[in-house]
PDB file of C-alpha atoms in Angstrom:
ATOM      1  CA  MET F   1     -11.721 -27.502  -9.895  1.00  0.00           C
ATOM      2  CA  SER F   2      -9.745 -29.688  -7.474  1.00  0.00           C
ATOM      3  CA  PRO F   3      -6.071 -28.921  -7.479  1.00  0.00           C
ATOM      4  CA  LEU F   4      -5.610 -32.688  -7.740  1.00  0.00           C
ATOM      5  CA  GLU F   5      -7.521 -32.762 -11.039  1.00  0.00           C
ATOM      6  CA  MET F   6      -6.003 -32.238 -14.344  1.00  0.00           C
ATOM      7  CA  PRO F   7      -7.263 -29.209 -15.877  1.00  0.00           C
ATOM      8  CA  THR F   8      -9.093 -29.489 -19.185  1.00  0.00           C
ATOM      9  CA  ALA F   9      -7.807 -28.106 -22.497  1.00  0.00           C
ATOM     10  CA  GLY F  10     -10.106 -24.987 -22.229  1.00  0.00           C
ATOM     11  CA  TRP F  11      -8.723 -24.194 -18.778  1.00  0.00           C
ATOM     12  CA  ILE F  12      -5.073 -24.725 -19.851  1.00  0.00           C
ATOM     13  CA  VAL F  13      -5.487 -22.437 -22.813  1.00  0.00           C
ATOM     14  CA  LEU F  14      -6.817 -19.752 -20.548  1.00  0.00           C
ATOM     15  CA  ALA F  15      -4.100 -20.287 -18.259  1.00  0.00           C
ATOM     16  CA  VAL F  16      -1.543 -19.660 -20.991  1.00  0.00           C
ATOM     17  CA  VAL F  17      -3.353 -16.847 -22.494  1.00  0.00           C
ATOM     18  CA  GLN F  18      -3.680 -15.273 -19.056  1.00  0.00           C
ATOM     19  CA  ALA F  19       0.200 -15.695 -18.501  1.00  0.00           C
ATOM     20  CA  MET F  20       0.968 -14.205 -21.947  1.00  0.00           C
ATOM     21  CA  LEU F  21      -1.172 -11.270 -21.362  1.00  0.00           C
ATOM     22  CA  MET F  22       0.729 -10.530 -18.274  1.00  0.00           C
ATOM     23  CA  LEU F  23       3.942 -10.772 -19.999  1.00  0.00           C
ATOM     24  CA  ALA F  24       2.745  -8.345 -22.742  1.00  0.00           C
ATOM     25  CA  LEU F  25       1.302  -5.956 -20.182  1.00  0.00           C
ATOM     26  CA  ALA F  26       4.381  -5.867 -17.933  1.00  0.00           C
ATOM     27  CA  PRO F  27       6.147  -3.063 -19.808  1.00  0.00           C
ATOM     28  CA  LEU F  28       2.930  -1.149 -19.834  1.00  0.00           C
ATOM     29  CA  ALA F  29       2.663  -1.477 -16.034  1.00  0.00           C
ATOM     30  CA  THR F  30       6.168  -0.222 -15.364  1.00  0.00           C
ATOM     31  CA  GLY F  31       5.828   2.515 -18.001  1.00  0.00           C
ATOM     32  CA  PHE F  32       2.756   3.627 -16.279  1.00  0.00           C
ATOM     33  CA  SER F  33       4.726   3.851 -12.975  1.00  0.00           C
ATOM     34  CA  ARG F  34       7.372   5.941 -14.796  1.00  0.00           C
ATOM     35  CA  VAL F  35       4.674   8.290 -16.051  1.00  0.00           C
ATOM     36  CA  ILE F  36       3.357   8.718 -12.504  1.00  0.00           C
ATOM     37  CA  ARG F  37       6.853   9.547 -11.447  1.00  0.00           C
ATOM     38  CA  ALA F  38       7.374  12.059 -14.085  1.00  0.00           C
ATOM     39  CA  LYS F  39       4.173  13.928 -13.324  1.00  0.00           C
ATOM     40  CA  ILE F  40       4.913  13.966  -9.533  1.00  0.00           C
ATOM     41  CA  HIS F  41       8.384  15.435 -10.277  1.00  0.00           C
ATOM     42  CA  SER F  42       6.713  18.100 -12.668  1.00  0.00           C
ATOM     43  CA  ARG F  43       8.514  16.995 -15.594  1.00  0.00           C
ATOM     44  CA  LYS F  44       7.432  15.645 -19.019  1.00  0.00           C
ATOM     45  CA  GLY F  45       9.298  12.307 -18.779  1.00  0.00           C
ATOM     46  CA  PRO F  46       8.895   9.274 -21.040  1.00  0.00           C
ATOM     47  CA  GLY F  47       5.756   7.994 -22.699  1.00  0.00           C
ATOM     48  CA  VAL F  48       3.694   5.248 -21.271  1.00  0.00           C
ATOM     49  CA  LEU F  49       4.991   2.914 -24.042  1.00  0.00           C
ATOM     50  CA  GLN F  50       8.641   3.826 -23.574  1.00  0.00           C
ATOM     51  CA  ASP F  51       9.484   0.569 -21.852  1.00  0.00           C
ATOM     52  CA  TYR F  52       8.256  -1.444 -25.047  1.00  0.00           C
ATOM     53  CA  ARG F  53      10.725   0.622 -27.041  1.00  0.00           C
ATOM     54  CA  ASP F  54      13.468   0.001 -24.491  1.00  0.00           C
ATOM     55  CA  ILE F  55      13.018  -3.673 -24.344  1.00  0.00           C
ATOM     56  CA  GLY F  56      12.662  -3.848 -28.205  1.00  0.00           C
ATOM     57  CA  LYS F  57      16.022  -2.079 -28.636  1.00  0.00           C
ATOM     58  CA  LEU F  58      17.724  -4.191 -26.033  1.00  0.00           C
ATOM     59  CA  LEU F  59      16.725  -7.466 -27.580  1.00  0.00           C
ATOM     60  CA  ARG F  60      18.304  -6.562 -30.836  1.00  0.00           C
ATOM     61  CA  ARG F  61      21.621  -6.045 -29.052  1.00  0.00           C
ATOM     62  CA  GLN F  62      24.299  -8.394 -28.123  1.00  0.00           C
ATOM     63  CA  SER F  63      24.514  -9.765 -24.430  1.00  0.00           C
ATOM     64  CA  VAL F  64      27.993  -8.971 -22.883  1.00  0.00           C
ATOM     65  CA  ALA F  65      28.984 -10.467 -19.606  1.00  0.00           C
ATOM     66  CA  PRO F  66      32.133 -10.433 -17.409  1.00  0.00           C
ATOM     67  CA  SER F  67      34.603 -13.111 -18.504  1.00  0.00           C
ATOM     68  CA  ASN F  68      34.368 -14.755 -15.156  1.00  0.00           C
ATOM     69  CA  ALA F  69      30.562 -14.884 -14.912  1.00  0.00           C
ATOM     70  CA  GLY F  70      29.044 -18.457 -14.273  1.00  0.00           C
ATOM     71  CA  PHE F  71      26.274 -20.401 -15.373  1.00  0.00           C
ATOM     72  CA  ILE F  72      23.719 -18.785 -12.836  1.00  0.00           C
ATOM     73  CA  PHE F  73      24.408 -15.390 -14.444  1.00  0.00           C
ATOM     74  CA  TRP F  74      23.141 -16.551 -17.745  1.00  0.00           C
ATOM     75  CA  ILE F  75      20.025 -18.634 -16.606  1.00  0.00           C
ATOM     76  CA  MET F  76      18.765 -15.962 -14.217  1.00  0.00           C
ATOM     77  CA  PRO F  77      16.739 -13.955 -16.700  1.00  0.00           C
ATOM     78  CA  TRP F  78      14.934 -17.157 -17.751  1.00  0.00           C
ATOM     79  CA  VAL F  79      14.372 -18.311 -14.195  1.00  0.00           C
ATOM     80  CA  LEU F  80      12.771 -14.803 -13.348  1.00  0.00           C
ATOM     81  CA  ILE F  81      10.157 -15.209 -16.264  1.00  0.00           C
ATOM     82  CA  VAL F  82       9.509 -18.650 -16.034  1.00  0.00           C
ATOM     83  CA  THR F  83       8.826 -18.673 -12.261  1.00  0.00           C
ATOM     84  CA  MET F  84       6.351 -15.457 -12.660  1.00  0.00           C
ATOM     85  CA  LEU F  85       4.577 -17.033 -15.605  1.00  0.00           C
ATOM     86  CA  LEU F  86       4.035 -20.329 -13.533  1.00  0.00           C
ATOM     87  CA  ILE F  87       2.264 -18.189 -10.901  1.00  0.00           C
ATOM     88  CA  GLY F  88       0.495 -16.031 -13.553  1.00  0.00           C
ATOM     89  CA  MET F  89      -1.016 -19.139 -14.958  1.00  0.00           C
ATOM     90  CA  ALA F  90      -2.504 -20.213 -11.635  1.00  0.00           C
ATOM     91  CA  LEU F  91      -3.932 -16.888 -10.563  1.00  0.00           C
ATOM     92  CA  PRO F  92      -7.677 -16.754 -10.423  1.00  0.00           C
ATOM     93  CA  THR F  93      -7.864 -13.239 -11.701  1.00  0.00           C
ATOM     94  CA  MET F  94     -10.565 -13.514 -14.375  1.00  0.00           C
ATOM     95  CA  THR F  95     -12.385 -16.626 -13.150  1.00  0.00           C
ATOM     96  CA  GLN F  96     -13.547 -17.583  -9.945  1.00  0.00           C
ATOM     97  CA  VAL F  97     -11.282 -20.686  -9.687  1.00  0.00           C
ATOM     98  CA  SER F  98      -7.725 -21.241 -10.630  1.00  0.00           C
ATOM     99  CA  PRO F  99      -7.222 -22.049 -14.455  1.00  0.00           C
ATOM    100  CA  PHE F 100      -4.109 -24.014 -13.586  1.00  0.00           C
ATOM    101  CA  PRO F 101      -4.520 -25.430 -10.120  1.00  0.00           C
ATOM    102  CA  ILE F 102      -1.358 -27.546 -10.348  1.00  0.00           C
ATOM    103  CA  SER F 103       0.584 -24.442  -9.408  1.00  0.00           C
ATOM    104  CA  GLY F 104      -2.218 -22.643  -7.736  1.00  0.00           C
ATOM    105  CA  ASP F 105      -1.447 -23.635  -4.064  1.00  0.00           C
ATOM    106  CA  ILE F 106      -0.250 -20.631  -2.120  1.00  0.00           C
ATOM    107  CA  ILE F 107       2.671 -22.718  -0.653  1.00  0.00           C
ATOM    108  CA  THR F 108       3.936 -23.312  -4.276  1.00  0.00           C
ATOM    109  CA  ASP F 109       3.578 -19.651  -5.150  1.00  0.00           C
ATOM    110  CA  ILE F 110       5.559 -18.668  -2.042  1.00  0.00           C
ATOM    111  CA  TYR F 111       8.251 -21.028  -3.063  1.00  0.00           C
ATOM    112  CA  LEU F 112       8.171 -19.630  -6.717  1.00  0.00           C
ATOM    113  CA  LEU F 113       8.690 -16.105  -5.211  1.00  0.00           C
ATOM    114  CA  ALA F 114      11.526 -17.376  -3.130  1.00  0.00           C
ATOM    115  CA  ILE F 115      13.077 -18.852  -6.218  1.00  0.00           C
ATOM    116  CA  PHE F 116      12.871 -15.617  -8.017  1.00  0.00           C
ATOM    117  CA  ARG F 117      14.658 -13.744  -5.314  1.00  0.00           C
ATOM    118  CA  PHE F 118      17.254 -16.412  -4.818  1.00  0.00           C
ATOM    119  CA  PHE F 119      18.367 -16.535  -8.341  1.00  0.00           C
ATOM    120  CA  PHE F 120      18.172 -12.687  -8.768  1.00  0.00           C
ATOM    121  CA  ALA F 121      20.631 -12.290  -5.882  1.00  0.00           C
ATOM    122  CA  LEU F 122      22.769 -15.213  -6.555  1.00  0.00           C
ATOM    123  CA  ALA F 123      23.269 -13.836 -10.082  1.00  0.00           C
ATOM    124  CA  GLY F 124      24.563 -10.576  -8.782  1.00  0.00           C
ATOM    125  CA  ILE F 125      27.164 -12.568  -6.659  1.00  0.00           C
ATOM    126  CA  ASP F 126      28.053 -14.793  -9.808  1.00  0.00           C
ATOM    127  CA  SER F 127      28.587 -11.728 -12.008  1.00  0.00           C
ATOM    128  CA  ASN F 128      31.857 -11.064  -9.585  1.00  0.00           C
ATOM    129  CA  SER F 129      30.917  -7.439  -9.654  1.00  0.00           C
ATOM    130  CA  MET F 130      31.394  -5.322  -6.548  1.00  0.00           C
ATOM    131  CA  PHE F 131      28.137  -3.447  -7.041  1.00  0.00           C
ATOM    132  CA  GLY F 132      26.251  -6.674  -7.951  1.00  0.00           C
ATOM    133  CA  GLY F 133      27.530  -8.515  -4.742  1.00  0.00           C
ATOM    134  CA  LEU F 134      26.334  -5.399  -2.614  1.00  0.00           C
ATOM    135  CA  GLY F 135      22.985  -5.423  -4.387  1.00  0.00           C
ATOM    136  CA  SER F 136      22.664  -9.100  -3.811  1.00  0.00           C
ATOM    137  CA  SER F 137      23.354  -8.993  -0.187  1.00  0.00           C
ATOM    138  CA  ARG F 138      20.711  -6.311   0.316  1.00  0.00           C
ATOM    139  CA  GLU F 139      18.160  -8.109  -1.687  1.00  0.00           C
ATOM    140  CA  LEU F 140      18.716 -11.171   0.504  1.00  0.00           C
ATOM    141  CA  THR F 141      18.502  -9.167   3.702  1.00  0.00           C
ATOM    142  CA  LEU F 142      15.169  -7.615   2.408  1.00  0.00           C
ATOM    143  CA  GLY F 143      13.795 -11.080   1.770  1.00  0.00           C
ATOM    144  CA  ILE F 144      14.633 -12.330   5.242  1.00  0.00           C
ATOM    145  CA  LEU F 145      12.733  -9.146   6.460  1.00  0.00           C
ATOM    146  CA  VAL F 146       9.591  -9.246   4.397  1.00  0.00           C
ATOM    147  CA  GLU F 147       9.177 -12.867   3.292  1.00  0.00           C
ATOM    148  CA  PRO F 148       7.871 -13.829   6.885  1.00  0.00           C
ATOM    149  CA  ILE F 149       5.400 -11.091   6.731  1.00  0.00           C
ATOM    150  CA  LEU F 150       4.068 -12.169   3.410  1.00  0.00           C
ATOM    151  CA  ILE F 151       3.832 -15.816   4.260  1.00  0.00           C
ATOM    152  CA  LEU F 152       2.133 -15.077   7.749  1.00  0.00           C
ATOM    153  CA  SER F 153      -0.440 -12.773   6.213  1.00  0.00           C
ATOM    154  CA  ILE F 154      -1.372 -15.272   3.560  1.00  0.00           C
ATOM    155  CA  VAL F 155      -1.348 -18.389   5.706  1.00  0.00           C
ATOM    156  CA  VAL F 156      -3.658 -16.576   8.298  1.00  0.00           C
ATOM    157  CA  VAL F 157      -6.107 -16.049   5.261  1.00  0.00           C
ATOM    158  CA  ALA F 158      -5.790 -19.821   4.363  1.00  0.00           C
ATOM    159  CA  LEU F 159      -6.281 -20.933   7.866  1.00  0.00           C
ATOM    160  CA  ALA F 160      -9.353 -18.666   8.140  1.00  0.00           C
ATOM    161  CA  ILE F 161     -10.793 -20.135   4.941  1.00  0.00           C
ATOM    162  CA  GLY F 162      -9.629 -23.719   5.602  1.00  0.00           C
ATOM    163  CA  THR F 163      -7.559 -24.428   2.454  1.00  0.00           C
ATOM    164  CA  THR F 164      -4.290 -23.460   0.718  1.00  0.00           C
ATOM    165  CA  ASP F 165      -5.791 -23.644  -2.722  1.00  0.00           C
ATOM    166  CA  LEU F 166      -5.635 -20.082  -4.190  1.00  0.00           C
ATOM    167  CA  GLY F 167      -8.807 -20.710  -6.325  1.00  0.00           C
ATOM    168  CA  TYR F 168     -10.711 -21.903  -3.336  1.00  0.00           C
ATOM    169  CA  ILE F 169      -9.642 -19.142  -1.299  1.00  0.00           C
ATOM    170  CA  SER F 170     -10.427 -16.532  -3.816  1.00  0.00           C
ATOM    171  CA  HIS F 171     -13.931 -17.986  -4.406  1.00  0.00           C
ATOM    172  CA  ALA F 172     -14.666 -18.225  -0.674  1.00  0.00           C
ATOM    173  CA  MET F 173     -13.550 -14.603  -0.117  1.00  0.00           C
ATOM    174  CA  ALA F 174     -15.889 -13.438  -2.810  1.00  0.00           C
ATOM    175  CA  THR F 175     -18.936 -15.584  -2.273  1.00  0.00           C
ATOM    176  CA  THR F 176     -19.143 -16.299   1.495  1.00  0.00           C
ATOM    177  CA  GLN F 177     -19.491 -13.952   4.541  1.00  0.00           C
ATOM    178  CA  TRP F 178     -16.301 -13.391   6.326  1.00  0.00           C
ATOM    179  CA  GLN F 179     -16.474 -14.985   9.645  1.00  0.00           C
ATOM    180  CA  GLN F 180     -13.340 -13.168  10.989  1.00  0.00           C
ATOM    181  CA  PRO F 181     -13.495  -9.854   9.256  1.00  0.00           C
ATOM    182  CA  LEU F 182     -10.866  -8.098  11.716  1.00  0.00           C
ATOM    183  CA  THR F 183      -8.411 -10.913  11.115  1.00  0.00           C
ATOM    184  CA  ILE F 184      -9.034 -10.605   7.101  1.00  0.00           C
ATOM    185  CA  ILE F 185      -8.587  -6.869   7.094  1.00  0.00           C
ATOM    186  CA  LEU F 186      -5.407  -6.912   9.206  1.00  0.00           C
ATOM    187  CA  ALA F 187      -3.912  -9.809   7.050  1.00  0.00           C
ATOM    188  CA  GLY F 188      -4.995  -7.777   3.906  1.00  0.00           C
ATOM    189  CA  ALA F 189      -3.267  -4.679   5.050  1.00  0.00           C
ATOM    190  CA  VAL F 190      -0.045  -6.399   6.073  1.00  0.00           C
ATOM    191  CA  CYS F 191      -0.116  -8.364   2.763  1.00  0.00           C
ATOM    192  CA  ALA F 192      -0.470  -5.215   0.593  1.00  0.00           C
ATOM    193  CA  PHE F 193       2.701  -3.749   2.494  1.00  0.00           C
ATOM    194  CA  ALA F 194       4.689  -6.787   1.885  1.00  0.00           C
ATOM    195  CA  LEU F 195       3.767  -7.014  -1.802  1.00  0.00           C
ATOM    196  CA  PHE F 196       4.473  -3.288  -2.150  1.00  0.00           C
ATOM    197  CA  ILE F 197       7.936  -4.152  -0.999  1.00  0.00           C
ATOM    198  CA  GLU F 198       8.024  -7.135  -3.370  1.00  0.00           C
ATOM    199  CA  MET F 199       7.091  -4.883  -6.327  1.00  0.00           C
ATOM    200  CA  GLY F 200      10.517  -3.166  -5.710  1.00  0.00           C
ATOM    201  CA  LYS F 201       9.028   0.275  -5.122  1.00  0.00           C
ATOM    202  CA  LEU F 202      10.695   3.280  -3.224  1.00  0.00           C
ATOM    203  CA  PRO F 203      11.572   3.405  -0.420  1.00  0.00           C
ATOM    204  CA  PHE F 204      12.265  -0.286  -0.438  1.00  0.00           C
ATOM    205  CA  ASP F 205      14.323  -0.540  -3.643  1.00  0.00           C
ATOM    206  CA  SER F 206      17.726  -0.492  -1.702  1.00  0.00           C
ATOM    207  CA  ALA F 207      19.021  -3.643  -3.723  1.00  0.00           C
ATOM    208  CA  GLU F 208      18.753  -1.760  -7.024  1.00  0.00           C
ATOM    209  CA  ALA F 209      19.457   1.761  -5.853  1.00  0.00           C
ATOM    210  CA  GLU F 210      20.657   3.415  -9.100  1.00  0.00           C
ATOM    211  CA  GLN F 211      22.168   6.312  -7.276  1.00  0.00           C
ATOM    212  CA  GLU F 212      24.300   4.041  -4.991  1.00  0.00           C
ATOM    213  CA  LEU F 213      24.861   0.637  -6.514  1.00  0.00           C
ATOM    214  CA  GLN F 214      24.111   1.092 -10.336  1.00  0.00           C
ATOM    215  CA  GLU F 215      21.102  -1.162 -10.141  1.00  0.00           C
ATOM    216  CA  GLY F 216      22.749  -3.769  -7.890  1.00  0.00           C
ATOM    217  CA  PRO F 217      22.473  -7.400  -9.190  1.00  0.00           C
ATOM    218  CA  VAL F 218      21.458  -5.951 -12.737  1.00  0.00           C
ATOM    219  CA  THR F 219      24.788  -3.964 -13.047  1.00  0.00           C
ATOM    220  CA  GLU F 220      26.516  -6.357 -15.359  1.00  0.00           C
ATOM    221  CA  TYR F 221      23.658  -7.287 -17.606  1.00  0.00           C
ATOM    222  CA  SER F 222      23.311  -5.816 -21.181  1.00  0.00           C
ATOM    223  CA  GLY F 223      21.555  -6.378 -24.435  1.00  0.00           C
ATOM    224  CA  ALA F 224      18.899  -9.227 -24.683  1.00  0.00           C
ATOM    225  CA  SER F 225      19.732 -10.424 -21.281  1.00  0.00           C
ATOM    226  CA  LEU F 226      18.892  -7.043 -19.705  1.00  0.00           C
ATOM    227  CA  ALA F 227      15.789  -6.811 -21.576  1.00  0.00           C
ATOM    228  CA  MET F 228      14.799 -10.164 -20.177  1.00  0.00           C
ATOM    229  CA  VAL F 229      15.688  -9.212 -16.599  1.00  0.00           C
ATOM    230  CA  LYS F 230      13.647  -5.924 -17.072  1.00  0.00           C
ATOM    231  CA  LEU F 231      10.698  -7.930 -18.438  1.00  0.00           C
ATOM    232  CA  GLY F 232      10.915 -10.272 -15.482  1.00  0.00           C
ATOM    233  CA  LEU F 233      11.080  -7.573 -12.933  1.00  0.00           C
ATOM    234  CA  GLY F 234       7.991  -5.868 -14.441  1.00  0.00           C
ATOM    235  CA  LEU F 235       6.189  -9.144 -14.819  1.00  0.00           C
ATOM    236  CA  LYS F 236       6.801  -9.651 -10.979  1.00  0.00           C
ATOM    237  CA  GLN F 237       4.990  -6.324 -10.265  1.00  0.00           C
ATOM    238  CA  LEU F 238       2.064  -7.453 -12.210  1.00  0.00           C
ATOM    239  CA  VAL F 239       1.852 -10.991 -10.715  1.00  0.00           C
ATOM    240  CA  VAL F 240       2.175  -9.803  -7.067  1.00  0.00           C
ATOM    241  CA  ALA F 241      -0.492  -7.100  -7.599  1.00  0.00           C
ATOM    242  CA  GLN F 242      -2.777  -9.633  -9.108  1.00  0.00           C
ATOM    243  CA  LEU F 243      -2.056 -12.004  -6.321  1.00  0.00           C
ATOM    244  CA  PHE F 244      -3.293  -9.346  -3.669  1.00  0.00           C
ATOM    245  CA  LEU F 245      -6.379  -8.787  -5.774  1.00  0.00           C
ATOM    246  CA  ALA F 246      -7.124 -12.508  -6.170  1.00  0.00           C
ATOM    247  CA  ILE F 247      -6.969 -12.985  -2.462  1.00  0.00           C
ATOM    248  CA  PHE F 248      -8.469  -9.751  -0.956  1.00  0.00           C
ATOM    249  CA  ILE F 249     -10.399  -8.001  -3.816  1.00  0.00           C
ATOM    250  CA  PRO F 250     -11.773 -11.140  -5.673  1.00  0.00           C
ATOM    251  CA  TRP F 251     -14.957  -9.694  -7.075  1.00  0.00           C
ATOM    252  CA  GLY F 252     -15.894  -9.022 -10.635  1.00  0.00           C
ATOM    253  CA  LYS F 253     -14.646 -12.567 -12.137  1.00  0.00           C
ATOM    254  CA  ALA F 254     -16.265 -14.769 -14.837  1.00  0.00           C
ATOM    255  CA  ALA F 255     -18.196 -17.652 -13.477  1.00  0.00           C
ATOM    256  CA  SER F 256     -17.563 -19.597 -16.595  1.00  0.00           C
ATOM    257  CA  LEU F 257     -15.291 -19.736 -19.711  1.00  0.00           C
ATOM    258  CA  SER F 258     -17.857 -17.768 -21.886  1.00  0.00           C
ATOM    259  CA  THR F 259     -16.301 -14.998 -24.079  1.00  0.00           C
ATOM    260  CA  GLU F 260     -18.471 -12.218 -22.805  1.00  0.00           C
ATOM    261  CA  GLY F 261     -17.762 -13.044 -19.263  1.00  0.00           C
ATOM    262  CA  LEU F 262     -14.036 -13.340 -19.680  1.00  0.00           C
ATOM    263  CA  PHE F 263     -13.926 -10.000 -21.552  1.00  0.00           C
ATOM    264  CA  ALA F 264     -15.965  -8.371 -18.796  1.00  0.00           C
ATOM    265  CA  ALA F 265     -13.686  -9.776 -16.148  1.00  0.00           C
ATOM    266  CA  PHE F 266     -10.555  -8.749 -18.162  1.00  0.00           C
ATOM    267  CA  VAL F 267     -11.937  -5.051 -18.160  1.00  0.00           C
ATOM    268  CA  ILE F 268     -12.652  -5.062 -14.575  1.00  0.00           C
ATOM    269  CA  LEU F 269      -9.071  -6.623 -13.724  1.00  0.00           C
ATOM    270  CA  PHE F 270      -7.626  -3.958 -15.816  1.00  0.00           C
ATOM    271  CA  ILE F 271      -9.239  -1.210 -13.846  1.00  0.00           C
ATOM    272  CA  LYS F 272      -8.258  -2.910 -10.663  1.00  0.00           C
ATOM    273  CA  LEU F 273      -4.680  -2.994 -11.750  1.00  0.00           C
ATOM    274  CA  LEU F 274      -4.861   0.521 -12.882  1.00  0.00           C
ATOM    275  CA  VAL F 275      -5.972   1.749  -9.408  1.00  0.00           C
ATOM    276  CA  VAL F 276      -3.341  -0.617  -7.592  1.00  0.00           C
ATOM    277  CA  PHE F 277      -0.396   0.907  -9.766  1.00  0.00           C
ATOM    278  CA  LEU F 278      -1.711   4.413  -9.348  1.00  0.00           C
ATOM    279  CA  ILE F 279      -1.737   4.006  -5.660  1.00  0.00           C
ATOM    280  CA  ALA F 280       1.624   2.467  -5.632  1.00  0.00           C
ATOM    281  CA  GLY F 281       3.142   5.034  -7.906  1.00  0.00           C
ATOM    282  CA  ILE F 282       1.800   7.853  -5.784  1.00  0.00           C
ATOM    283  CA  ALA F 283       2.997   6.219  -2.417  1.00  0.00           C
ATOM    284  CA  GLU F 284       6.625   5.499  -3.790  1.00  0.00           C
ATOM    285  CA  ASN F 285       7.173   9.079  -5.151  1.00  0.00           C
ATOM    286  CA  THR F 286       6.106  10.770  -2.012  1.00  0.00           C
ATOM    287  CA  MET F 287       8.642   8.996   0.229  1.00  0.00           C
ATOM    288  CA  ALA F 288      12.469   9.062   0.301  1.00  0.00           C
ATOM    289  CA  ARG F 289      14.504   5.978   0.215  1.00  0.00           C
ATOM    290  CA  PHE F 290      15.315   4.589   3.681  1.00  0.00           C
ATOM    291  CA  ARG F 291      18.991   4.114   4.776  1.00  0.00           C
ATOM    292  CA  PHE F 292      19.553   0.468   4.366  1.00  0.00           C
ATOM    293  CA  MET F 293      20.818  -0.146   7.947  1.00  0.00           C
ATOM    294  CA  LYS F 294      17.555   1.386   9.291  1.00  0.00           C
ATOM    295  CA  ILE F 295      15.053  -0.288   6.815  1.00  0.00           C
ATOM    296  CA  HIS F 296      14.109  -3.072   9.472  1.00  0.00           C
ATOM    297  CA  ARG F 297      12.563  -0.201  11.656  1.00  0.00           C
ATOM    298  CA  ALA F 298      10.002   0.435   9.045  1.00  0.00           C
ATOM    299  CA  ILE F 299       9.284  -3.428   8.323  1.00  0.00           C
ATOM    300  CA  PHE F 300       9.212  -4.719  11.946  1.00  0.00           C
ATOM    301  CA  PRO F 301       5.933  -2.982  12.836  1.00  0.00           C
ATOM    302  CA  ALA F 302       4.203  -4.708   9.876  1.00  0.00           C
ATOM    303  CA  PHE F 303       5.567  -8.091  11.295  1.00  0.00           C
ATOM    304  CA  LEU F 304       3.912  -7.330  14.693  1.00  0.00           C
ATOM    305  CA  VAL F 305       0.573  -6.665  12.873  1.00  0.00           C
ATOM    306  CA  ALA F 306       0.887  -9.917  11.050  1.00  0.00           C
ATOM    307  CA  VAL F 307       1.392 -11.621  14.370  1.00  0.00           C
ATOM    308  CA  LEU F 308      -1.528  -9.799  15.714  1.00  0.00           C
ATOM    309  CA  ALA F 309      -3.656 -11.060  12.889  1.00  0.00           C
ATOM    310  CA  LEU F 310      -2.660 -14.580  13.784  1.00  0.00           C
ATOM    311  CA  VAL F 311      -3.662 -13.955  17.473  1.00  0.00           C
ATOM    312  CA  PHE F 312      -7.062 -12.698  16.218  1.00  0.00           C
ATOM    313  CA  LEU F 313      -7.534 -15.791  14.198  1.00  0.00           C
ATOM    314  CA  ILE F 314      -6.791 -18.111  17.192  1.00  0.00           C
ATOM    315  CA  PHE F 315      -9.327 -16.256  19.214  1.00  0.00           C
ATOM    316  CA  GLY F 316     -11.848 -16.141  16.455  1.00  0.00           C
ATOM    317  CA  TRP F 317     -12.126 -12.534  16.084  1.00  0.00           C
TER     318      TRP F 317
END
């Protein structure tokens, strides 16, 4: 399907169902991460469904905000969820092409991720909370450090394939022989590192560091608004994980809209996500949080590797 073509009703339905499934599974993904953390810490911890109970309880409570909070504070939870759902609709996670190619361009998806971070940080400032402001400044600084790495790694793959359409990239990566395997491998490693940071995992969760900043930009949120923020942050973890899978591990997807093929693709996708969150959970719980002023020392080598991947692309390696 061309990105300029209007998707048919069947593809639109699949895109909406796919996005709603991500939204429904987001608390399961974050709950699974909490279970891994508890096991590594040798404690019982909450069950894997605890986040569903937490969000359900928060949705029944009234949202309270500082008296001087502005408009951005109130719309931020909606922006988080809508931007991630737009990316979720476009990801070729269960089919070989993007079910919603209108938002399936990697440039569009990078902008949507940037909008997510911008409103998340701006809401912390808009809350007029000291902790929220500090968390927002950290979030923006982290974005300045990690977004060039993410953009460069994905653009390298797009240049290697010859298109910025996510569906075409995923299909080409799955069905054709890689012409520049070393470039793709380096870009994949750097992209995995950048998306690990985008998931908000330790040791790169300085913006929401509970022990230091009381969850940073989220400090002043409560009730239903807090439930939506938590849902949006969990949804982002699922979306960025599937973005990596769609580009660099694109096998096991359905070739058509048949029920059997889509069900098999969903099962394979679920297994992939289970492995991704297991690896991410083990990685984040075996490292201590970095001092924020030194976090660039851990990120800068990844930028150099991304530049190296671009050099390899130019020389055709």
